[in-house]
């Protein structure tokens, strides 16, 4: 909507905040997937072959849950980074066509796309293969095509659990009519992990209400790192977790305050766009969380030095020592995994320090 110019009000993107995507998606699905499978099917998962379509945050949690139950887990992926992560975790990586021709006992698509499992795939699956979705809408599984398949017979086993029998006699068992099985067949994520997501929403609403002047222009903004860290802190006491604080010597060594966090922001200026949080401090420096994987862009400094910087960060203010012209993130970057994965302190760099390093070289 923002790209099309139809977003008529300011909004904060909570869905991609760290304390949502890396908690609700991973740990919530890790809990609710086996819960939904057990309530609907009461099938023993140990020893079964399970295929997880997509190894994003949801896929990671689901793969952990299935392996924890003793499944032999296969992962399909389109992204080389996620595929490598799956391999390093010990999962077998296969193409979708391979897993369909050698059909699994349990198949759970979750990459947030459509036609992940088509009716042609289900026609070749093992008899009584369980097919479920925990990631998107019911078009991830081709339910429309399944209903139109010539000679198909639908047998309702129990609410939210159907057997679809093909003319050749083999069947697939579909959970929740192709919709989210953890909601249709169980009670969804536990309240504790959802609390992290909902706290982000409340903080975003309070921010929009209390600082309406800062958000007069319509557009989409992301939660600041300081907000997501505060959400995490609010949940630590419930688990009895205490943060370790850095000594002053340790904090000075890495250039951050001794607050137990390795991301240090000043309070003089803030900004955020497309998942990239930054703050400018009063000493002419800027800290930018930038994804190293993204293509880089050459920009000119005041001194004429050409500096290689990622295309994403938007840094304003002459005190930072670079051009004040705003740079809009590329369409390839906007909302991509690489942006979300880059929000780590290890990738935080001071623009001034980069320029000094180039000057010394």
CSV table of C-alpha atoms in Angstrom, one decimal:
chain,number,residue,atom,x,y,z
A,1,UNK,CA,0.0,0.0,0.0
A,2,UNK,CA,2.9,2.4,0.8
A,3,UNK,CA,4.5,1.7,-2.5
A,4,UNK,CA,1.2,2.1,-4.4
A,5,UNK,CA,0.5,5.4,-2.6
A,6,UNK,CA,-2.7,4.0,-1.0
A,7,UNK,CA,-1.6,4.1,2.6
A,8,UNK,CA,-3.4,7.1,3.9
A,9,UNK,CA,-2.2,7.2,7.5
A,10,UNK,CA,1.0,6.6,9.4
A,11,UNK,CA,1.6,3.0,10.5
A,12,UNK,CA,4.2,1.0,12.4
A,13,UNK,CA,5.2,-2.5,11.2
A,14,UNK,CA,5.0,-4.7,14.2
A,15,UNK,CA,4.9,-8.0,12.3
A,16,UNK,CA,8.7,-7.8,11.5
A,17,UNK,CA,9.8,-6.7,14.9
A,18,UNK,CA,12.4,-9.0,16.5
A,19,UNK,CA,10.3,-9.9,19.5
A,20,UNK,CA,7.5,-11.0,17.2
A,21,UNK,CA,9.2,-12.8,14.3
A,22,UNK,CA,11.8,-14.5,16.3
A,23,UNK,CA,9.6,-15.6,19.2
A,24,UNK,CA,5.9,-15.9,18.1
A,25,UNK,CA,6.9,-17.5,14.8
A,26,UNK,CA,9.6,-19.8,16.1
A,27,UNK,CA,8.6,-20.8,19.6
A,28,UNK,CA,4.9,-20.4,19.2
A,29,UNK,CA,4.8,-22.7,16.1
A,30,UNK,CA,7.2,-25.1,17.9
A,31,UNK,CA,4.6,-25.6,20.5
A,32,UNK,CA,1.3,-25.4,18.6
A,33,UNK,CA,2.2,-27.6,15.5
A,34,UNK,CA,2.6,-30.9,17.4
A,35,UNK,CA,-0.4,-29.8,19.5
A,36,UNK,CA,-2.6,-29.5,16.5
A,37,UNK,CA,-1.3,-32.7,14.9
A,38,UNK,CA,-1.9,-34.7,18.0
A,39,UNK,CA,-5.4,-33.3,18.7
A,40,UNK,CA,-6.6,-33.9,15.1
A,41,UNK,CA,-4.9,-37.2,14.2
A,42,UNK,CA,-3.5,-38.8,17.3
A,43,UNK,CA,-0.8,-40.2,15.1
A,44,UNK,CA,2.6,-41.3,16.4
A,45,UNK,CA,5.1,-38.9,14.8
A,46,UNK,CA,8.2,-40.8,15.8
A,47,UNK,CA,9.8,-42.5,12.8
A,48,UNK,CA,7.6,-40.7,10.2
A,49,UNK,CA,9.1,-38.6,7.4
A,50,UNK,CA,8.1,-35.0,7.7
A,51,UNK,CA,8.6,-32.4,5.0
A,52,UNK,CA,8.7,-28.7,6.0
A,53,UNK,CA,8.3,-26.3,3.1
A,54,UNK,CA,10.3,-23.3,3.9
A,55,UNK,CA,12.9,-22.7,6.7
A,56,UNK,CA,12.1,-19.2,7.8
A,57,UNK,CA,11.2,-18.4,11.4
A,58,UNK,CA,8.0,-20.5,11.3
A,59,UNK,CA,9.8,-23.3,9.5
A,60,UNK,CA,12.6,-23.4,12.0
A,61,UNK,CA,10.2,-23.8,14.9
A,62,UNK,CA,8.2,-26.5,13.1
A,63,UNK,CA,11.3,-28.4,12.1
A,64,UNK,CA,12.5,-28.4,15.7
A,65,UNK,CA,9.1,-29.6,16.9
A,66,UNK,CA,8.9,-32.5,14.4
A,67,UNK,CA,12.5,-33.6,15.0
A,68,UNK,CA,11.8,-33.4,18.7
A,69,UNK,CA,9.0,-35.9,18.2
A,70,UNK,CA,11.4,-38.3,16.3
A,71,UNK,CA,10.5,-37.4,12.8
A,72,UNK,CA,13.0,-37.7,9.9
A,73,UNK,CA,12.7,-34.1,8.7
A,74,UNK,CA,13.3,-32.9,5.2
A,75,UNK,CA,13.4,-29.2,4.4
A,76,UNK,CA,12.7,-27.5,1.0
A,77,UNK,CA,13.9,-24.0,0.5
A,78,UNK,CA,14.3,-21.3,-2.3
A,79,UNK,CA,16.7,-19.1,-0.3
A,80,UNK,CA,20.4,-20.3,-0.2
A,81,UNK,CA,21.0,-18.8,3.3
A,82,UNK,CA,18.0,-20.6,4.8
A,83,UNK,CA,18.9,-23.8,3.0
A,84,UNK,CA,22.4,-23.6,4.4
A,85,UNK,CA,21.0,-23.0,7.9
A,86,UNK,CA,18.8,-26.1,7.5
A,87,UNK,CA,21.8,-28.1,6.4
A,88,UNK,CA,23.9,-26.9,9.3
A,89,UNK,CA,21.1,-27.9,11.7
A,90,UNK,CA,21.2,-31.4,10.3
A,91,UNK,CA,18.1,-31.4,8.1
A,92,UNK,CA,18.1,-32.9,4.7
A,93,UNK,CA,17.5,-30.4,1.9
A,94,UNK,CA,15.4,-31.5,-1.1
A,95,UNK,CA,13.6,-30.0,-4.0
A,96,UNK,CA,9.8,-29.8,-3.8
A,97,UNK,CA,9.5,-32.0,-6.9
A,98,UNK,CA,11.6,-34.7,-5.2
A,99,UNK,CA,9.7,-34.7,-2.0
A,100,UNK,CA,6.4,-34.9,-3.9
A,101,UNK,CA,7.4,-37.9,-6.0
A,102,UNK,CA,8.6,-39.6,-2.8
A,103,UNK,CA,5.7,-38.5,-0.7
A,104,UNK,CA,6.1,-38.0,3.0
A,105,UNK,CA,3.8,-39.1,5.8
A,106,UNK,CA,3.5,-35.5,7.1
A,107,UNK,CA,3.8,-32.4,4.9
A,108,UNK,CA,3.5,-28.9,6.3
A,109,UNK,CA,3.9,-25.9,4.0
A,110,UNK,CA,4.8,-22.6,5.6
A,111,UNK,CA,6.6,-20.1,3.4
A,112,UNK,CA,3.7,-17.6,2.9
A,113,UNK,CA,3.1,-18.2,-0.8
A,114,UNK,CA,0.5,-19.9,-2.9
A,115,UNK,CA,0.4,-23.3,-4.7
A,116,UNK,CA,3.2,-24.7,-2.5
A,117,UNK,CA,1.4,-28.1,-2.5
A,118,UNK,CA,-0.7,-28.6,-5.6
A,119,UNK,CA,-3.4,-31.2,-6.4
A,120,UNK,CA,-0.8,-32.9,-8.7
A,121,UNK,CA,1.5,-33.3,-5.7
A,122,UNK,CA,-1.2,-34.8,-3.5
A,123,UNK,CA,-2.2,-37.2,-6.3
A,124,UNK,CA,1.3,-38.7,-6.1
A,125,UNK,CA,1.6,-38.7,-2.3
A,126,UNK,CA,1.8,-41.8,-0.1
A,127,UNK,CA,-1.6,-43.2,1.0
A,128,UNK,CA,-2.9,-41.4,4.1
A,129,UNK,CA,-0.2,-38.7,4.0
A,130,UNK,CA,-1.1,-35.9,6.4
A,131,UNK,CA,-1.1,-32.4,4.8
A,132,UNK,CA,-1.3,-29.3,6.9
A,133,UNK,CA,-0.6,-25.6,6.8
A,134,UNK,CA,0.6,-23.4,9.6
A,135,UNK,CA,2.0,-20.4,7.7
A,136,UNK,CA,-0.4,-18.6,5.4
A,137,UNK,CA,-3.9,-18.8,3.8
A,138,UNK,CA,-5.6,-21.9,2.4
A,139,UNK,CA,-4.1,-21.2,-1.1
A,140,UNK,CA,-0.7,-22.6,0.0
A,141,UNK,CA,-2.4,-25.9,-0.4
A,142,UNK,CA,-4.3,-26.1,-3.6
A,143,UNK,CA,-7.7,-26.7,-1.9
A,144,UNK,CA,-9.6,-25.3,-4.9
A,145,UNK,CA,-7.9,-27.7,-7.3
A,146,UNK,CA,-8.4,-30.6,-4.9
A,147,UNK,CA,-12.2,-30.0,-4.7
A,148,UNK,CA,-12.4,-29.8,-8.5
A,149,UNK,CA,-10.3,-33.0,-9.1
A,150,UNK,CA,-12.3,-35.5,-11.2
A,151,UNK,CA,-13.6,-38.3,-9.1
A,152,UNK,CA,-12.3,-37.0,-5.8
A,153,UNK,CA,-14.3,-38.0,-2.6
A,154,UNK,CA,-14.3,-36.0,0.6
A,155,UNK,CA,-14.8,-38.0,3.8
A,156,UNK,CA,-15.1,-36.0,7.0
A,157,UNK,CA,-13.3,-37.8,9.9
A,158,UNK,CA,-14.0,-35.2,12.5
A,159,UNK,CA,-14.3,-31.4,12.6
A,160,UNK,CA,-11.3,-29.9,10.9
A,161,UNK,CA,-10.0,-33.2,9.7
A,162,UNK,CA,-10.9,-34.7,6.3
A,163,UNK,CA,-9.8,-37.6,4.1
A,164,UNK,CA,-9.7,-36.8,0.4
A,165,UNK,CA,-9.8,-40.1,-1.5
A,166,UNK,CA,-8.6,-40.1,-5.1
A,167,UNK,CA,-10.1,-42.3,-7.8
A,168,UNK,CA,-7.1,-44.7,-7.6
A,169,UNK,CA,-8.0,-45.5,-4.0
A,170,UNK,CA,-5.2,-43.6,-2.2
A,171,UNK,CA,-6.0,-40.7,0.2
A,172,UNK,CA,-4.5,-37.6,1.7
A,173,UNK,CA,-5.5,-36.4,5.2
A,174,UNK,CA,-6.0,-32.6,5.2
A,175,UNK,CA,-6.1,-30.6,8.4
A,176,UNK,CA,-8.3,-27.5,8.9
A,177,UNK,CA,-9.4,-27.4,5.3
A,178,UNK,CA,-5.9,-26.1,4.4
A,179,UNK,CA,-6.1,-23.2,6.8
A,180,UNK,CA,-3.9,-22.7,9.9
A,181,UNK,CA,-3.9,-26.1,11.6
A,182,UNK,CA,-2.7,-24.8,14.9
A,183,UNK,CA,-5.8,-22.6,15.2
A,184,UNK,CA,-8.3,-25.0,13.4
A,185,UNK,CA,-7.2,-28.1,15.2
A,186,UNK,CA,-5.8,-26.7,18.5
A,187,UNK,CA,-5.9,-23.4,20.4
A,188,UNK,CA,-3.0,-21.6,18.7
A,189,UNK,CA,0.1,-20.3,20.4
A,190,UNK,CA,0.4,-20.1,24.2
A,191,UNK,CA,-0.5,-16.7,25.8
A,192,UNK,CA,3.1,-16.1,27.0
A,193,UNK,CA,4.7,-16.0,23.6
A,194,UNK,CA,1.8,-14.1,22.1
A,195,UNK,CA,2.3,-11.5,24.9
A,196,UNK,CA,5.5,-10.4,23.2
A,197,UNK,CA,3.7,-9.8,20.0
A,198,UNK,CA,0.8,-7.9,21.6
A,199,UNK,CA,3.2,-5.8,23.7
A,200,UNK,CA,4.8,-4.6,20.5
A,201,UNK,CA,1.4,-3.6,19.3
A,202,UNK,CA,0.5,-1.7,22.5
A,203,UNK,CA,3.9,0.1,22.4
A,204,UNK,CA,3.4,1.0,18.8
A,205,UNK,CA,-0.1,2.4,19.5
A,206,UNK,CA,1.1,4.4,22.4
A,207,UNK,CA,3.9,5.8,20.3
A,208,UNK,CA,1.6,6.9,17.5
A,209,UNK,CA,-0.8,8.5,20.1
A,210,UNK,CA,1.8,10.2,22.3
A,211,UNK,CA,4.0,11.5,19.5
A,212,UNK,CA,1.5,12.2,16.8
A,213,UNK,CA,3.5,15.2,15.6
A,214,UNK,CA,6.4,12.9,14.6
A,215,UNK,CA,4.1,10.8,12.4
A,216,UNK,CA,2.1,13.5,10.5
A,217,UNK,CA,3.2,12.0,7.2
A,218,UNK,CA,1.6,8.8,6.1
A,219,UNK,CA,3.9,5.8,5.6
A,220,UNK,CA,5.2,2.6,7.1
A,221,UNK,CA,7.8,2.6,9.8
A,222,UNK,CA,9.3,-0.3,11.8
A,223,UNK,CA,9.6,-0.8,15.5
A,224,UNK,CA,12.8,0.7,16.9
A,225,UNK,CA,15.4,-1.6,18.4
A,226,UNK,CA,14.9,0.1,21.8
A,227,UNK,CA,11.2,-0.8,21.8
A,228,UNK,CA,11.8,-4.5,21.0
A,229,UNK,CA,14.5,-4.7,23.6
A,230,UNK,CA,12.1,-3.2,26.1
A,231,UNK,CA,9.5,-5.8,25.2
A,232,UNK,CA,12.1,-8.6,25.9
A,233,UNK,CA,13.0,-7.0,29.2
A,234,UNK,CA,9.4,-6.9,30.3
A,235,UNK,CA,9.1,-10.7,29.9
A,236,UNK,CA,12.4,-11.7,31.6
A,237,UNK,CA,11.2,-11.5,35.2
A,238,UNK,CA,8.4,-13.9,34.5
A,239,UNK,CA,11.0,-16.5,33.5
A,240,UNK,CA,13.3,-15.6,36.4
A,241,UNK,CA,16.0,-14.4,34.0
A,242,UNK,CA,18.5,-11.7,35.1
A,243,UNK,CA,20.6,-9.8,32.7
A,244,UNK,CA,24.4,-9.6,33.2
A,245,UNK,CA,25.7,-6.1,33.0
A,246,UNK,CA,29.0,-5.1,31.5
A,247,UNK,CA,31.7,-3.5,33.6
A,248,UNK,CA,32.7,0.0,32.7
A,249,UNK,CA,36.0,-1.4,31.3
A,250,UNK,CA,34.1,-3.9,29.1
A,251,UNK,CA,31.6,-1.3,28.0
A,252,UNK,CA,34.4,1.2,27.0
A,253,UNK,CA,36.2,-1.6,25.2
A,254,UNK,CA,33.4,-2.2,22.7
A,255,UNK,CA,32.0,1.4,22.9
A,256,UNK,CA,28.6,0.8,24.5
A,257,UNK,CA,27.0,1.7,27.8
A,258,UNK,CA,27.1,-1.0,30.4
A,259,UNK,CA,23.4,-1.9,30.2
A,260,UNK,CA,23.7,-5.5,29.3
A,261,UNK,CA,23.0,-4.7,25.7
A,262,UNK,CA,25.5,-4.4,22.9
A,263,UNK,CA,23.5,-1.9,20.9
A,264,UNK,CA,24.1,1.6,22.2
A,265,UNK,CA,21.9,4.5,21.0
A,266,UNK,CA,22.0,8.1,22.1
A,267,UNK,CA,18.7,9.9,22.7
A,268,UNK,CA,19.2,13.0,20.6
A,269,UNK,CA,17.8,11.8,17.4
A,270,UNK,CA,16.1,8.7,16.0
A,271,UNK,CA,14.9,7.2,12.8
A,272,UNK,CA,13.8,4.0,11.2
A,273,UNK,CA,12.9,2.8,7.7
A,274,UNK,CA,12.4,-0.6,6.2
A,275,UNK,CA,13.7,-2.5,9.2
A,276,UNK,CA,16.9,-0.4,9.5
A,277,UNK,CA,17.1,1.4,12.9
A,278,UNK,CA,19.5,4.2,13.3
A,279,UNK,CA,20.3,7.1,15.7
A,280,UNK,CA,22.5,10.1,15.3
A,281,UNK,CA,24.4,11.2,18.3
A,282,UNK,CA,25.6,14.7,19.2
A,283,UNK,CA,29.2,14.0,18.3
A,284,UNK,CA,28.7,13.7,14.6
A,285,UNK,CA,28.5,9.9,14.4
A,286,UNK,CA,25.7,7.6,13.4
A,287,UNK,CA,25.0,4.0,14.2
A,288,UNK,CA,23.2,2.1,11.5
A,289,UNK,CA,22.0,-1.5,11.5
A,290,UNK,CA,22.7,-2.5,8.0
A,291,UNK,CA,22.6,-5.9,6.3
A,292,UNK,CA,26.0,-6.9,4.9
A,293,UNK,CA,24.5,-9.3,2.4
A,294,UNK,CA,22.8,-6.5,0.4
A,295,UNK,CA,24.3,-5.0,-2.7
A,296,UNK,CA,26.5,-2.0,-1.9
A,297,UNK,CA,26.3,1.6,-3.2
A,298,UNK,CA,29.1,4.1,-3.7
A,299,UNK,CA,28.4,7.4,-2.0
A,300,UNK,CA,30.5,10.6,-1.8
A,301,UNK,CA,31.6,12.3,1.4
A,302,UNK,CA,32.3,15.9,1.9
A,303,UNK,CA,36.0,15.3,1.5
A,304,UNK,CA,35.4,13.7,-1.9
A,305,UNK,CA,36.2,10.2,-0.7
A,306,UNK,CA,34.0,7.5,-2.2
A,307,UNK,CA,32.6,5.2,0.5
A,308,UNK,CA,31.1,1.8,-0.1
A,309,UNK,CA,27.9,1.6,1.9
A,310,UNK,CA,24.9,-0.7,1.7
A,311,UNK,CA,22.0,0.6,-0.4
A,312,UNK,CA,19.5,0.4,2.5
A,313,UNK,CA,20.5,2.8,5.3
A,314,UNK,CA,18.9,6.2,5.2
A,315,UNK,CA,21.2,8.6,7.1
A,316,UNK,CA,20.4,12.3,7.4
A,317,UNK,CA,22.4,15.2,8.9
A,318,UNK,CA,25.5,16.9,7.7
A,319,UNK,CA,27.2,16.1,11.1
A,320,UNK,CA,27.4,12.5,10.0
A,321,UNK,CA,29.9,13.5,7.3
A,322,UNK,CA,28.0,12.2,4.4
A,323,UNK,CA,25.5,13.4,1.8
A,324,UNK,CA,22.3,14.5,3.4
A,325,UNK,CA,20.2,13.2,0.5
A,326,UNK,CA,17.9,10.4,1.6
A,327,UNK,CA,18.2,7.1,-0.1
A,328,UNK,CA,15.2,4.9,-0.4
A,329,UNK,CA,15.7,1.2,0.1
A,330,UNK,CA,15.6,-0.9,-3.0
A,331,UNK,CA,12.5,-3.0,-3.8
A,332,UNK,CA,14.7,-6.1,-3.5
A,333,UNK,CA,15.6,-5.1,0.1
A,334,UNK,CA,12.3,-3.8,1.3
A,335,UNK,CA,10.8,-6.4,3.7
A,336,UNK,CA,13.3,-9.1,2.7
A,337,UNK,CA,14.7,-11.7,5.1
A,338,UNK,CA,18.2,-10.2,4.9
A,339,UNK,CA,17.0,-6.9,6.4
A,340,UNK,CA,15.3,-8.6,9.3
A,341,UNK,CA,18.2,-10.9,10.0
A,342,UNK,CA,20.6,-8.0,10.0
A,343,UNK,CA,19.2,-6.4,13.2
A,344,UNK,CA,22.1,-7.6,15.3
A,345,UNK,CA,24.6,-5.7,17.3
A,346,UNK,CA,27.4,-7.4,15.5
A,347,UNK,CA,26.5,-5.5,12.3
A,348,UNK,CA,26.2,-2.1,13.9
A,349,UNK,CA,28.9,0.2,12.7
A,350,UNK,CA,29.7,3.9,13.2
A,351,UNK,CA,29.7,5.8,9.9
A,352,UNK,CA,32.4,8.2,11.2
A,353,UNK,CA,34.7,5.2,12.1
A,354,UNK,CA,34.3,3.7,8.7
A,355,UNK,CA,35.3,6.9,7.1
A,356,UNK,CA,38.3,7.3,9.3
A,357,UNK,CA,39.4,3.7,8.5
A,358,UNK,CA,39.2,4.4,4.8
A,359,UNK,CA,41.2,7.6,5.2
A,360,UNK,CA,43.9,5.8,7.1
A,361,UNK,CA,44.1,3.2,4.3
